[in-house]
Amino acid sequence: MMRKLYYILIFLLSVTSCQSQHNKIDTNKKVGGPCEGCEAIYEFGNQRLTSIDTLPDFKQTEPKLKLTGTVFEKDGKTPAENVILYIYQTDRKGLYATKGNEKGWAKRHGYIRGWIKTDKSGKYTFYTFRPAPYPNGLEPEHIHITVKESNKNEYYIDEFVFEDDPMLTPNERNELENRGGSGIVQPILKDGILTANRNIVLGLNIPNYE
Ligand SMILES: [Fe+2]
């Protein structure tokens, strides 16, 4: 028993919020396969979700970033309504910043996170800022994203990464799974804000999706 607990503890200590999502052990038939931390998508509390959200520290942080696009059903054409998207990201130091009073997954994901629910047109918009890469400099800048459709369990899709990021090497690109479609965005300066467009196709390259 103690040995089992020991291994569980070692496992928990060895994963980070990022690596855990890439755990490929297919131990069940969950839509999207295993995903530690995807349940953070339910942590929006009393917020009434709309299709637009502004993440904490947006006002005082540069460079500002607008992530926007349309969520489509699996056919790639029909706009998907009432889909919840949850994103979380590092701050400008590359850290999942906490204030110390976090509860639940915010302890790991930090407070720079947000939720939207798509409207009839399937549109979503997040106002945030460009994250910095981890301090170890080994991974591209990225923003994690989880999806919840009304009739499916939550699952993660490819992180947002940036076309102009020198850390997004050919090797990194080869490893992308294109879950929900490509997460590579090309930020373009519009009205003083880097604007990145990404459309999402539900179920695309998602295991156990029917
Ligand atoms: Fe990460």
Short mmCIF file of C-alpha atoms and ligand atoms in Angstrom, two decimals:
data_model
loop_
_atom_site.label_atom_id
_atom_site.label_comp_id
_atom_site.label_asym_id
_atom_site.label_seq_id
_atom_site.Cartn_x
_atom_site.Cartn_y
_atom_site.Cartn_z
CA MET A 1 0.00 0.00 0.00
CA MET A 2 2.75 2.43 1.00
CA ARG A 3 4.66 1.54 -2.15
CA LYS A 4 1.59 2.25 -4.25
CA LEU A 5 1.11 5.61 -2.56
CA TYR A 6 4.77 6.37 -3.12
CA TYR A 7 4.48 5.74 -6.85
CA ILE A 8 1.32 7.83 -7.08
CA LEU A 9 3.13 10.67 -5.31
CA ILE A 10 6.14 10.40 -7.62
CA PHE A 11 3.82 10.42 -10.62
CA LEU A 12 1.97 13.51 -9.41
CA LEU A 13 5.23 15.32 -8.74
CA SER A 14 6.63 14.42 -12.15
CA VAL A 15 3.89 15.86 -14.29
CA THR A 16 3.41 19.49 -15.11
CA SER A 17 0.21 21.09 -16.27
CA CYS A 18 1.54 20.91 -19.79
CA GLN A 19 3.09 17.47 -19.97
CA SER A 20 0.16 15.76 -18.33
CA GLN A 21 -2.08 16.59 -21.26
CA HIS A 22 0.17 14.65 -23.56
CA ASN A 23 -0.02 11.48 -21.56
CA LYS A 24 -0.85 8.91 -24.22
CA ILE A 25 -1.97 6.08 -21.93
CA ASP A 26 -5.34 5.14 -23.39
CA THR A 27 -6.87 3.60 -20.34
CA ASN A 28 -10.48 4.35 -21.18
CA LYS A 29 -12.77 5.34 -23.98
CA LYS A 30 -13.27 8.89 -22.91
CA VAL A 31 -13.72 11.32 -25.77
CA GLY A 32 -10.24 12.74 -26.33
CA GLY A 33 -8.59 10.09 -24.15
CA PRO A 34 -7.15 10.80 -20.70
CA CYS A 35 -6.70 14.42 -19.75
CA GLU A 36 -5.54 15.44 -16.34
CA GLY A 37 -6.79 18.95 -15.62
CA CYS A 38 -9.40 19.20 -18.38
CA GLU A 39 -12.04 19.32 -15.66
CA ALA A 40 -10.81 22.84 -14.90
CA ILE A 41 -13.25 23.84 -17.63
CA TYR A 42 -15.99 23.62 -14.97
CA GLU A 43 -14.30 26.13 -12.66
CA PHE A 44 -16.02 29.23 -14.03
CA GLY A 45 -18.19 29.44 -10.92
CA ASN A 46 -21.05 31.93 -11.13
CA GLN A 47 -19.85 33.64 -14.29
CA ARG A 48 -22.45 33.91 -17.01
CA LEU A 49 -20.46 32.86 -20.02
CA THR A 50 -20.73 34.76 -23.27
CA SER A 51 -18.79 34.46 -26.51
CA ILE A 52 -16.26 37.10 -25.42
CA ASP A 53 -13.96 37.04 -22.41
CA THR A 54 -11.13 39.26 -21.21
CA LEU A 55 -8.44 37.51 -19.20
CA PRO A 56 -6.91 38.97 -16.02
CA ASP A 57 -4.02 41.45 -16.48
CA PHE A 58 -5.07 42.22 -20.05
CA LYS A 59 -5.12 45.98 -19.51
CA GLN A 60 -1.66 46.33 -18.02
CA THR A 61 0.19 43.73 -20.09
CA GLU A 62 1.82 43.94 -23.51
CA PRO A 63 1.78 42.70 -26.16
CA LYS A 64 -2.00 42.44 -26.12
CA LEU A 65 -3.48 39.54 -27.99
CA LYS A 66 -6.93 38.87 -29.37
CA LEU A 67 -7.70 35.23 -30.09
CA THR A 68 -10.79 34.81 -32.20
CA GLY A 69 -12.50 32.48 -34.63
CA THR A 70 -15.41 30.16 -35.21
CA VAL A 71 -16.11 26.78 -33.69
CA PHE A 72 -17.60 24.36 -36.21
CA GLU A 73 -19.32 21.02 -35.85
CA LYS A 74 -17.44 17.99 -37.12
CA ASP A 75 -18.61 18.65 -40.68
CA GLY A 76 -16.36 21.72 -40.64
CA LYS A 77 -19.23 23.93 -41.90
CA THR A 78 -21.97 24.20 -39.31
CA PRO A 79 -21.28 26.79 -36.60
CA ALA A 80 -21.37 25.13 -33.18
CA GLU A 81 -23.44 26.91 -30.53
CA ASN A 82 -23.16 26.58 -26.74
CA VAL A 83 -19.64 25.17 -26.76
CA ILE A 84 -17.56 26.14 -23.75
CA LEU A 85 -13.88 26.93 -24.32
CA TYR A 86 -11.41 27.25 -21.47
CA ILE A 87 -7.91 28.66 -21.96
CA TYR A 88 -5.00 29.17 -19.60
CA GLN A 89 -1.52 30.48 -20.18
CA THR A 90 1.74 31.66 -18.72
CA ASP A 91 2.47 35.26 -17.83
CA ARG A 92 5.27 37.37 -19.33
CA LYS A 93 7.79 35.48 -17.20
CA GLY A 94 6.70 32.14 -18.59
CA LEU A 95 5.02 31.09 -15.37
CA TYR A 96 1.53 29.90 -14.58
CA ALA A 97 1.18 32.80 -12.20
CA THR A 98 -0.66 32.42 -8.91
CA LYS A 99 -1.62 34.90 -6.23
CA GLY A 100 -1.59 32.37 -3.42
CA ASN A 101 -5.31 32.07 -2.77
CA GLU A 102 -6.08 29.76 -5.68
CA LYS A 103 -8.36 26.81 -5.38
CA GLY A 104 -8.74 23.73 -7.55
CA TRP A 105 -6.86 23.65 -10.82
CA ALA A 106 -5.98 27.34 -10.57
CA LYS A 107 -3.15 26.22 -8.30
CA ARG A 108 -1.53 24.64 -11.34
CA HIS A 109 -3.01 26.62 -14.23
CA GLY A 110 -2.61 29.98 -12.51
CA TYR A 111 -5.06 32.86 -12.59
CA ILE A 112 -4.51 33.92 -16.19
CA ARG A 113 -7.35 31.92 -17.60
CA GLY A 114 -10.74 32.44 -19.11
CA TRP A 115 -13.91 30.87 -20.43
CA ILE A 116 -16.34 31.59 -23.23
CA LYS A 117 -19.49 29.98 -24.54
CA THR A 118 -20.10 30.19 -28.28
CA ASP A 119 -23.16 31.96 -29.60
CA LYS A 120 -25.36 30.97 -32.55
CA SER A 121 -22.65 31.94 -35.01
CA GLY A 122 -20.10 29.69 -33.26
CA LYS A 123 -17.84 32.70 -32.68
CA TYR A 124 -15.44 33.10 -29.80
CA THR A 125 -13.08 35.88 -28.71
CA PHE A 126 -10.52 36.04 -25.91
CA TYR A 127 -8.69 39.25 -25.05
CA THR A 128 -5.42 38.40 -23.42
CA PHE A 129 -1.70 39.00 -23.91
CA ARG A 130 1.01 37.01 -25.54
CA PRO A 131 2.44 34.43 -23.13
CA ALA A 132 6.17 33.99 -22.64
CA PRO A 133 7.87 30.61 -23.07
CA TYR A 134 8.75 28.59 -19.98
CA PRO A 135 11.87 29.96 -18.23
CA ASN A 136 13.80 26.85 -19.30
CA GLY A 137 13.32 28.04 -22.89
CA LEU A 138 12.67 24.54 -24.18
CA GLU A 139 9.14 24.93 -25.48
CA PRO A 140 7.36 27.39 -27.74
CA GLU A 141 4.99 29.96 -26.30
CA HIS A 142 1.58 28.35 -26.03
CA ILE A 143 -1.92 28.74 -24.69
CA HIS A 144 -3.76 25.65 -23.51
CA ILE A 145 -7.34 25.13 -24.57
CA THR A 146 -10.06 22.70 -23.48
CA VAL A 147 -13.45 22.18 -25.10
CA LYS A 148 -16.81 21.15 -23.64
CA GLU A 149 -19.74 20.35 -25.89
CA SER A 150 -23.10 19.81 -24.28
CA ASN A 151 -23.32 16.10 -25.14
CA LYS A 152 -19.67 15.08 -24.70
CA ASN A 153 -17.10 14.97 -21.96
CA GLU A 154 -14.47 17.69 -21.96
CA TYR A 155 -11.29 17.21 -24.02
CA TYR A 156 -8.25 19.23 -24.94
CA ILE A 157 -7.32 20.38 -28.43
CA ASP A 158 -4.00 21.59 -29.85
CA GLU A 159 -2.54 24.50 -27.95
CA PHE A 160 -2.39 27.89 -29.59
CA VAL A 161 1.20 28.37 -30.80
CA PHE A 162 2.63 31.17 -32.88
CA GLU A 163 3.82 31.00 -36.46
CA ASP A 164 6.49 33.66 -35.80
CA ASP A 165 7.89 31.96 -32.68
CA PRO A 166 11.49 30.82 -33.34
CA MET A 167 10.93 28.06 -30.77
CA LEU A 168 8.28 26.54 -33.03
CA THR A 169 10.88 24.42 -34.80
CA PRO A 170 10.21 21.88 -37.57
CA ASN A 171 10.45 19.13 -34.93
CA GLU A 172 7.86 20.88 -32.77
CA ARG A 173 5.59 21.29 -35.78
CA ASN A 174 5.91 17.59 -36.63
CA GLU A 175 4.73 16.65 -33.19
CA LEU A 176 1.51 18.62 -33.40
CA GLU A 177 -1.59 16.43 -33.45
CA ASN A 178 -3.97 18.97 -35.00
CA ARG A 179 -6.63 18.13 -32.48
CA GLY A 180 -9.56 20.32 -33.41
CA GLY A 181 -7.46 21.54 -36.35
CA SER A 182 -4.16 23.37 -36.36
CA GLY A 183 -3.39 25.52 -33.35
CA ILE A 184 -0.72 27.51 -35.18
CA VAL A 185 -1.81 31.12 -35.41
CA GLN A 186 -0.31 34.08 -37.20
CA PRO A 187 -0.82 37.21 -35.10
CA ILE A 188 -1.43 40.34 -37.16
CA LEU A 189 -1.44 43.83 -35.71
CA LYS A 190 -4.95 45.33 -36.02
CA ASP A 191 -5.98 48.50 -34.18
CA GLY A 192 -2.93 48.19 -31.93
CA ILE A 193 -3.62 44.62 -30.87
CA LEU A 194 -2.12 41.39 -32.14
CA THR A 195 -5.04 39.52 -33.60
CA ALA A 196 -4.90 35.79 -34.19
CA ASN A 197 -7.61 33.88 -35.95
CA ARG A 198 -8.20 30.19 -35.45
CA ASN A 199 -11.21 28.15 -36.43
CA ILE A 200 -11.87 25.00 -34.45
CA VAL A 201 -13.48 21.83 -35.79
CA LEU A 202 -15.07 19.76 -33.03
CA GLY A 203 -13.97 16.14 -32.93
CA LEU A 204 -11.28 16.54 -35.59
CA ASN A 205 -8.40 14.16 -34.72
CA ILE A 206 -10.01 13.50 -31.34
CA PRO A 207 -9.90 9.85 -30.20
CA ASN A 208 -13.21 8.16 -29.35
CA TYR A 209 -15.23 10.96 -30.89
CA GLU A 210 -18.51 9.82 -32.42
FE FE B 1 1.93 24.63 -20.71
#
